[in-house]
Coordinates of C-alpha atoms and ligand atoms in Angstrom, one line a residue:
M29 CA 111.9 157.8 58.2
R30 CA 114.1 156.8 61.1
I31 CA 116.7 154.2 60.2
L32 CA 119.0 152.4 62.5
L33 CA 122.2 151.3 60.8
G34 CA 124.1 148.7 62.6
V35 CA 127.7 148.0 61.7
G36 CA 129.5 144.8 62.5
A37 CA 133.3 144.2 62.8
G38 CA 134.1 143.3 59.2
I39 CA 136.5 144.9 56.8
A40 CA 133.5 145.7 54.6
A41 CA 132.4 148.2 57.3
Y42 CA 133.9 150.9 55.0
K43 CA 131.1 150.2 52.4
S44 CA 128.6 151.1 55.1
A45 CA 129.9 154.6 54.9
L46 CA 128.5 154.7 51.4
L47 CA 125.3 153.0 52.5
L48 CA 124.9 155.6 55.1
R49 CA 125.3 158.3 52.5
L50 CA 122.7 156.8 50.2
L51 CA 120.2 156.5 53.0
T52 CA 120.7 160.1 54.3
E53 CA 120.7 161.4 50.7
S54 CA 117.4 159.7 50.2
G55 CA 116.1 162.0 53.0
H56 CA 116.2 159.6 55.9
E57 CA 117.3 160.2 59.5
V58 CA 120.0 157.6 60.2
R59 CA 121.4 156.6 63.6
V60 CA 124.5 154.5 63.3
V61 CA 125.2 151.9 66.0
P62 CA 128.5 150.2 65.4
T63 CA 129.7 147.2 67.5
R64 CA 132.8 148.1 69.6
A65 CA 135.0 145.8 67.6
S66 CA 133.9 147.4 64.3
L67 CA 135.5 150.7 65.3
A68 CA 138.8 149.1 64.6
F69 CA 137.7 149.3 60.9
V70 CA 135.8 152.5 60.7
G71 CA 135.9 154.9 63.7
T72 CA 133.3 156.9 65.5
A73 CA 134.3 160.2 63.9
T74 CA 133.3 158.9 60.4
W75 CA 129.9 157.8 61.6
E76 CA 129.2 160.9 63.5
A77 CA 130.3 163.2 60.7
L78 CA 128.4 161.4 58.0
S79 CA 125.2 160.8 60.1
G80 CA 125.3 164.1 61.9
R81 CA 124.3 162.3 65.1
P82 CA 126.2 160.9 68.1
V83 CA 127.4 157.4 68.0
T84 CA 127.6 155.0 70.9
T85 CA 128.4 151.3 71.1
D86 CA 127.3 150.2 74.6
V87 CA 124.4 150.4 76.9
F88 CA 126.2 152.4 79.6
Q89 CA 126.5 155.6 77.6
N90 CA 123.5 158.0 77.7
V91 CA 122.0 155.9 80.4
P92 CA 119.3 158.4 81.4
E93 CA 117.9 158.1 77.8
V94 CA 117.6 154.3 78.1
E95 CA 119.0 154.2 74.6
H96 CA 119.1 150.4 74.2
V97 CA 115.3 150.4 74.4
R98 CA 114.5 153.7 72.7
L99 CA 116.7 153.2 69.6
G100 CA 115.1 150.0 68.6
K101 CA 111.6 151.0 69.4
E102 CA 111.8 154.3 67.6
A103 CA 113.3 152.9 64.4
D104 CA 111.1 152.4 61.3
L105 CA 113.8 150.2 59.7
V106 CA 116.9 148.5 61.0
V107 CA 119.8 147.6 58.6
V108 CA 122.9 145.8 59.7
A109 CA 125.9 145.9 57.3
P110 CA 128.2 144.1 57.5
A111 CA 126.6 141.4 59.7
T112 CA 129.5 139.2 60.8
A113 CA 129.1 135.5 61.7
D114 CA 129.4 136.5 65.4
L115 CA 126.7 139.2 65.1
L116 CA 124.4 136.7 63.4
A117 CA 125.0 134.2 66.2
R118 CA 124.3 136.8 68.9
A119 CA 121.2 138.0 67.1
A120 CA 119.9 134.5 66.6
T121 CA 120.4 133.6 70.3
G122 CA 118.8 136.8 71.5
R123 CA 122.0 138.1 73.2
A124 CA 121.9 141.8 74.3
D125 CA 125.6 142.3 75.2
D126 CA 126.0 145.6 73.3
L127 CA 123.8 148.5 72.1
L128 CA 123.3 147.0 68.7
T129 CA 122.1 143.6 69.8
A130 CA 119.9 145.2 72.6
A131 CA 118.4 147.4 69.9
L132 CA 117.7 144.4 67.7
L133 CA 115.7 142.9 70.6
T134 CA 113.6 146.0 71.0
A135 CA 113.0 146.8 67.4
R136 CA 109.5 146.0 66.1
C137 CA 110.1 147.3 62.6
P138 CA 111.5 145.4 59.5
V139 CA 115.1 144.3 60.0
L140 CA 117.5 143.6 57.2
L141 CA 120.9 141.9 57.8
A142 CA 123.6 142.0 55.1
P143 CA 126.1 139.3 56.0
A144 CA 129.8 139.5 55.0
M145 CA 132.4 137.0 56.0
H146 CA 134.7 134.4 54.6
T147 CA 133.1 131.6 52.5
E148 CA 133.9 129.0 55.1
M149 CA 132.2 130.9 57.9
W150 CA 129.2 131.6 55.7
E151 CA 128.9 127.9 54.8
H152 CA 129.5 126.6 58.3
P153 CA 126.5 124.7 59.7
A154 CA 126.4 127.0 62.8
T155 CA 126.0 130.1 60.6
R156 CA 123.5 128.3 58.3
A157 CA 121.4 127.5 61.4
N158 CA 121.6 131.0 62.7
V159 CA 120.5 132.4 59.4
A160 CA 117.6 129.9 59.2
T161 CA 116.5 130.9 62.7
L162 CA 116.6 134.6 62.0
R163 CA 114.7 134.1 58.7
S164 CA 112.1 132.0 60.4
R165 CA 111.5 135.0 62.8
G166 CA 110.9 137.3 59.9
V167 CA 114.3 138.9 59.8
H168 CA 115.5 139.6 56.2
V169 CA 118.9 138.1 55.7
L170 CA 120.5 138.9 52.4
D171 CA 122.6 136.4 50.7
P172 CA 126.2 137.7 50.4
A173 CA 127.6 138.4 47.0
V174 CA 130.1 136.2 45.3
G175 CA 133.4 137.7 44.5
R176 CA 136.7 138.9 45.8
L177 CA 137.1 138.6 49.5
T178 CA 139.5 140.4 51.8
G179 CA 142.6 138.4 50.8
A180 CA 143.5 136.9 47.5
D181 CA 140.6 134.5 47.8
S182 CA 137.2 134.8 46.4
G183 CA 133.8 133.1 46.9
A184 CA 130.5 133.7 48.6
G185 CA 130.7 136.1 51.5
R186 CA 131.2 139.6 50.0
L187 CA 129.0 142.3 51.2
P188 CA 126.5 143.3 48.5
E189 CA 127.0 146.7 47.0
P190 CA 125.6 149.6 49.1
E191 CA 123.0 150.4 46.4
E192 CA 121.6 146.9 46.6
I193 CA 121.5 146.8 50.4
A194 CA 119.8 150.2 50.4
E195 CA 117.3 149.2 47.8
A196 CA 116.5 145.9 49.5
A197 CA 116.1 147.5 52.9
L198 CA 113.9 150.4 51.7
A199 CA 111.8 148.0 49.7
L200 CA 110.8 146.4 53.0
V201 CA 109.1 149.6 54.1
G202 CA 107.8 150.4 50.6
T203 CA 110.0 153.4 50.0
P204 CA 112.2 153.3 47.0
L205 CA 115.8 154.6 47.3
R206 CA 116.4 157.8 45.3
Q207 CA 113.6 159.3 43.4
D208 CA 115.7 161.5 41.2
L209 CA 114.3 159.9 38.0
A210 CA 110.7 160.3 39.1
G211 CA 108.4 161.5 36.3
R212 CA 111.0 160.5 33.7
R213 CA 110.3 158.0 30.9
V214 CA 113.2 155.9 29.8
V215 CA 113.7 153.1 27.3
V216 CA 116.4 150.6 27.7
S217 CA 117.3 147.9 25.2
A218 CA 119.1 144.8 26.4
G219 CA 120.2 141.4 25.3
G220 CA 121.4 140.4 21.8
T221 CA 119.5 140.4 18.5
R222 CA 119.2 137.2 16.5
E223 CA 119.0 137.2 12.7
P224 CA 117.3 134.0 11.4
L225 CA 118.9 132.0 8.7
D226 CA 116.0 129.5 8.5
P227 CA 113.3 128.4 11.0
V228 CA 115.9 126.8 13.3
R229 CA 119.1 128.7 12.9
F230 CA 120.2 132.2 13.6
L231 CA 123.2 134.5 13.7
G232 CA 123.5 135.9 17.3
N233 CA 125.9 137.0 20.0
R234 CA 126.8 136.2 23.6
S235 CA 125.0 139.1 25.3
T236 CA 123.0 137.9 28.3
G237 CA 121.2 141.2 28.9
R238 CA 122.4 141.5 32.5
Q239 CA 123.8 145.0 32.2
G240 CA 120.7 146.3 30.4
Y241 CA 118.5 144.6 33.0
A242 CA 120.5 146.2 35.8
L243 CA 120.1 149.6 34.1
A244 CA 116.3 149.1 33.8
S245 CA 116.0 148.0 37.5
A246 CA 118.1 150.8 38.8
A247 CA 116.0 153.4 36.8
A248 CA 112.8 151.9 38.1
A249 CA 114.1 152.0 41.7
R250 CA 114.9 155.7 41.2
G251 CA 111.4 156.4 40.1
A252 CA 111.5 156.3 36.3
E253 CA 108.8 154.8 34.1
V254 CA 110.8 152.1 32.3
T255 CA 110.3 150.2 29.1
L256 CA 112.8 147.4 28.6
V257 CA 113.1 146.2 25.0
A258 CA 114.6 142.7 25.6
A259 CA 116.2 140.8 22.8
N260 CA 116.4 137.1 23.6
V261 CA 117.0 137.5 27.4
S262 CA 116.3 134.6 29.8
L263 CA 116.4 136.7 33.0
P264 CA 113.3 137.3 35.1
D265 CA 111.4 140.6 34.4
P266 CA 112.7 143.3 36.7
A267 CA 110.1 144.6 39.2
G268 CA 108.0 147.6 38.0
V269 CA 109.4 147.5 34.4
A270 CA 107.4 147.0 31.2
V271 CA 109.2 144.4 29.1
V272 CA 108.8 144.3 25.3
P273 CA 110.4 141.0 24.0
V274 CA 111.9 141.2 20.5
E275 CA 114.1 138.9 18.4
T276 CA 115.6 140.6 15.4
T277 CA 117.2 144.0 14.9
A278 CA 114.3 145.1 12.8
E279 CA 111.9 144.2 15.7
L280 CA 114.2 145.9 18.2
R281 CA 114.5 149.0 16.1
A282 CA 110.7 149.3 15.7
A283 CA 110.0 148.8 19.4
V284 CA 112.7 151.2 20.6
R285 CA 111.7 153.9 18.2
E286 CA 108.0 153.5 19.1
H287 CA 108.7 154.0 22.8
A288 CA 111.5 156.5 22.3
A289 CA 109.1 159.0 20.8
A290 CA 107.9 159.8 24.4
A291 CA 111.1 159.1 26.3
D292 CA 113.5 161.4 28.1
V293 CA 116.3 158.9 27.9
V294 CA 117.1 156.0 25.6
V295 CA 119.8 153.6 26.6
M296 CA 121.0 151.2 23.9
A297 CA 122.6 148.5 26.0
A298 CA 121.6 145.7 23.5
A299 CA 124.2 144.0 21.4
V300 CA 122.7 144.7 18.0
A301 CA 123.7 142.5 15.0
D302 CA 125.4 144.7 12.4
Y303 CA 124.5 142.3 9.6
R304 CA 121.6 139.9 8.8
P305 CA 121.3 137.2 6.1
A306 CA 120.1 138.7 2.8
T307 CA 117.4 136.1 2.8
T308 CA 115.8 133.9 5.4
A309 CA 114.8 130.4 4.2
S310 CA 111.2 129.5 5.0
S311 CA 112.2 125.8 5.6
K312 CA 115.3 124.3 7.1
L313 CA 118.4 124.7 5.0
K314 CA 119.8 121.4 3.8
K315 CA 123.4 120.4 3.3
D316 CA 124.2 120.6 -0.3
G317 CA 127.0 118.2 -1.3
D318 CA 130.5 118.3 0.3
G319 CA 131.3 122.0 -0.2
G320 CA 131.1 124.9 2.1
L321 CA 128.3 127.4 2.4
T322 CA 128.6 131.0 1.6
L323 CA 126.1 133.3 3.3
E324 CA 125.3 136.7 1.9
L325 CA 124.8 139.3 4.6
V326 CA 123.3 142.8 4.4
Q327 CA 123.9 145.6 6.8
N328 CA 121.3 146.4 9.5
P329 CA 120.5 150.0 10.3
D330 CA 122.4 151.5 13.2
V331 CA 119.6 152.1 15.7
L332 CA 121.8 154.2 18.0
A333 CA 123.2 156.4 15.4
E334 CA 119.7 157.0 14.0
L335 CA 118.3 157.9 17.4
A336 CA 121.2 160.3 17.9
Q337 CA 120.6 161.8 14.5
D338 CA 116.8 162.0 14.6
R339 CA 116.3 163.1 18.2
L340 CA 112.7 161.8 18.4
R341 CA 112.0 164.1 21.4
P342 CA 113.5 167.4 22.2
G343 CA 116.1 167.3 25.0
Q344 CA 116.2 163.5 24.9
V345 CA 119.4 162.0 26.2
V346 CA 120.7 159.2 24.0
V347 CA 123.1 156.7 25.5
G348 CA 125.1 154.0 23.7
F349 CA 127.3 151.1 24.8
A350 CA 130.5 150.0 23.2
A351 CA 131.7 146.6 24.0
E352 CA 135.3 146.5 22.8
T353 CA 138.1 144.0 22.9
G354 CA 141.0 146.2 21.7
D355 CA 143.2 145.1 18.9
A356 CA 146.3 146.0 16.9
S357 CA 144.8 149.2 15.7
G358 CA 143.8 150.5 19.1
S359 CA 143.1 149.9 22.8
V360 CA 139.6 149.4 24.2
L361 CA 139.4 153.1 25.1
E362 CA 140.8 154.3 21.7
H363 CA 138.1 152.4 19.9
G364 CA 135.6 153.7 22.4
R365 CA 136.6 157.3 21.8
A366 CA 136.4 156.8 18.0
K367 CA 132.9 155.3 18.4
A368 CA 131.7 158.2 20.7
L369 CA 132.6 160.6 17.9
R370 CA 131.1 158.4 15.2
K371 CA 127.8 157.6 16.9
G372 CA 126.8 161.1 18.0
A373 CA 125.2 159.8 21.2
D374 CA 125.3 162.1 24.3
L375 CA 127.0 159.4 26.3
L376 CA 128.8 156.2 25.4
V377 CA 129.5 153.6 28.0
V378 CA 132.7 151.7 27.1
N379 CA 133.5 148.3 28.5
A380 CA 136.1 145.7 27.7
V381 CA 134.7 142.3 26.7
G382 CA 136.2 139.0 25.8
A383 CA 138.7 136.8 27.7
G384 CA 136.2 136.2 30.5
R385 CA 135.2 139.9 30.8
G386 CA 131.9 141.6 30.1
F387 CA 129.4 139.1 28.9
G388 CA 127.4 137.5 31.7
E389 CA 130.1 138.1 34.3
V390 CA 129.1 139.4 37.7
E391 CA 131.5 142.3 37.6
N392 CA 131.9 145.0 35.0
E393 CA 134.2 147.9 34.5
V394 CA 133.2 150.9 32.4
V395 CA 134.3 154.4 31.3
V396 CA 131.5 156.8 30.3
L397 CA 132.5 159.2 27.5
D398 CA 130.7 162.2 26.3
R399 CA 130.0 163.1 22.6
E400 CA 133.6 164.4 22.2
G401 CA 135.1 161.3 23.7
T402 CA 136.0 162.9 27.0
D403 CA 135.8 160.8 30.2
V404 CA 132.8 161.7 32.3
V405 CA 132.8 158.9 34.8
R406 CA 134.7 155.7 35.5
S407 CA 133.0 152.9 37.4
G408 CA 133.7 149.3 38.3
G409 CA 131.9 146.6 40.3
T410 CA 128.7 144.7 40.0
K411 CA 126.5 145.5 37.1
E412 CA 124.0 147.0 39.6
H413 CA 126.7 149.4 40.9
V414 CA 127.7 150.3 37.3
A415 CA 124.1 150.9 36.4
H416 CA 123.7 153.5 39.2
A417 CA 126.9 155.2 38.1
V418 CA 125.6 155.4 34.5
W419 CA 122.3 156.9 35.7
D420 CA 124.2 159.4 37.8
A421 CA 125.9 160.6 34.6
I422 CA 122.7 160.6 32.6
R423 CA 120.8 162.5 35.3
T424 CA 123.1 165.5 35.1
R425 CA 122.2 165.8 31.4
L426 CA 118.5 165.8 31.8
V427 CA 116.8 169.2 31.3
Ligands
CTP514 N1 124.1 149.6 17.8 C1 122.9 149.8 17.2 N2 122.6 149.3 16.0 C2 123.5 148.5 15.4 C3 124.7 148.2 16.0 C4 125.0 148.8 17.2 O1 122.0 150.6 17.8 N3 123.2 148.0 14.2 C5 124.3 150.2 19.1 C6 124.5 149.2 20.3 O2 123.3 149.0 21.0 C7 125.5 150.0 21.2 C8 126.3 150.7 20.2 O3 125.6 150.8 19.0 O4 124.8 150.9 22.0 C9 127.7 150.2 19.9 O5 127.5 148.9 19.4 P1 128.8 148.1 18.9 O6 128.4 146.8 18.4 O7 129.9 148.2 19.9 O8 129.2 149.1 17.7 P2 129.2 149.0 16.2 O9 128.6 150.3 15.7 O10 128.6 147.7 15.7 O11 130.7 149.1 15.8 P3 131.8 147.9 15.6 O12 131.0 146.7 15.4 O13 132.5 148.4 14.4 O14 132.7 148.0 16.8

């Protein structure tokens, strides 16, 4: 497929180098058309080297080829990242004052714009109106991500991660991003189990399921057949993923093991309760006098350790997560390494939680360890970005 990648003059232009890589590695022919001002951030040499094609910014180069018409007409997909406030304005008003805007006017294929700018510029009525105009004409304008901006400030206006832009753009033409998990069956568990005390109360945890859902979506986008065992998650079902809802650890264990029997990969991203009440009352527990209440808890099976031990399918890759806070007896990573050795999983994804980190947060930071506790990969960023990095590590272990 022929993709035209437009690059606007924003600091996030460097992320488009990764976007270009993703698109070319997915087997597409990409022609980069930067705006002249964007070259102050990333220069022509980078785009030419990465795309393997010449790069021009204005309509007066390669005149005999009438590039400003040809580029747009020949493209099967146009992606612009970052789309600055100025570029959105020029596109919305139909200007054709450089090669990129001219190509936008001649393109008849799907067009995706990924805006990036400061929050004030994104929220300005002029920008809002330009975005509304473009969307009303069928142009796909992504919402920018929320997070750290160029300076010390943060808010809406960040360029989404290259993987998300590539996925969203390729979805417009019905071609998924990478297909390196095609033909693979994977099971992902997500969320947090709940152990009922009585019909209205339970022991649970703060897991939102976001990282597990991001892992399931990323695997599906890369071609895998995905079963997502979801423990008490209130997120929308990811596209193309079979979701099996569960509540307790016993239910999660049964569902994971059932589907793991035919799976190439099992990723245990769920926060599984280590203990459950010894008994569950069939009617609501009543206060009994003024004293306290002592609960008797019994240990749940360790689903991950069992999977690592049993190896339900030959060659299966078993992946665990370790959410750690660190304490007096060891750092996050020290606890992670000890857990990697203890659990016997092929890979263990360690992340720091607590004090506003980990649970439900937009960003995540992880270290992937192998069975001996050695670093395989470090990744940080959105949970989608982390999910792809984890799959990159898993893929190298698939036989
Ligand atoms: N896990 C599991 N079954 C359990 C507990 C945890 O399968 N009963 C899995 C989780 O899905 C995760 C990994 O084990 O992939 C690590 O979970 P975590 O709660 O961090 O580890 P624990 O074994 O519970 O260790 P500890 O609570 O002592 O830190």
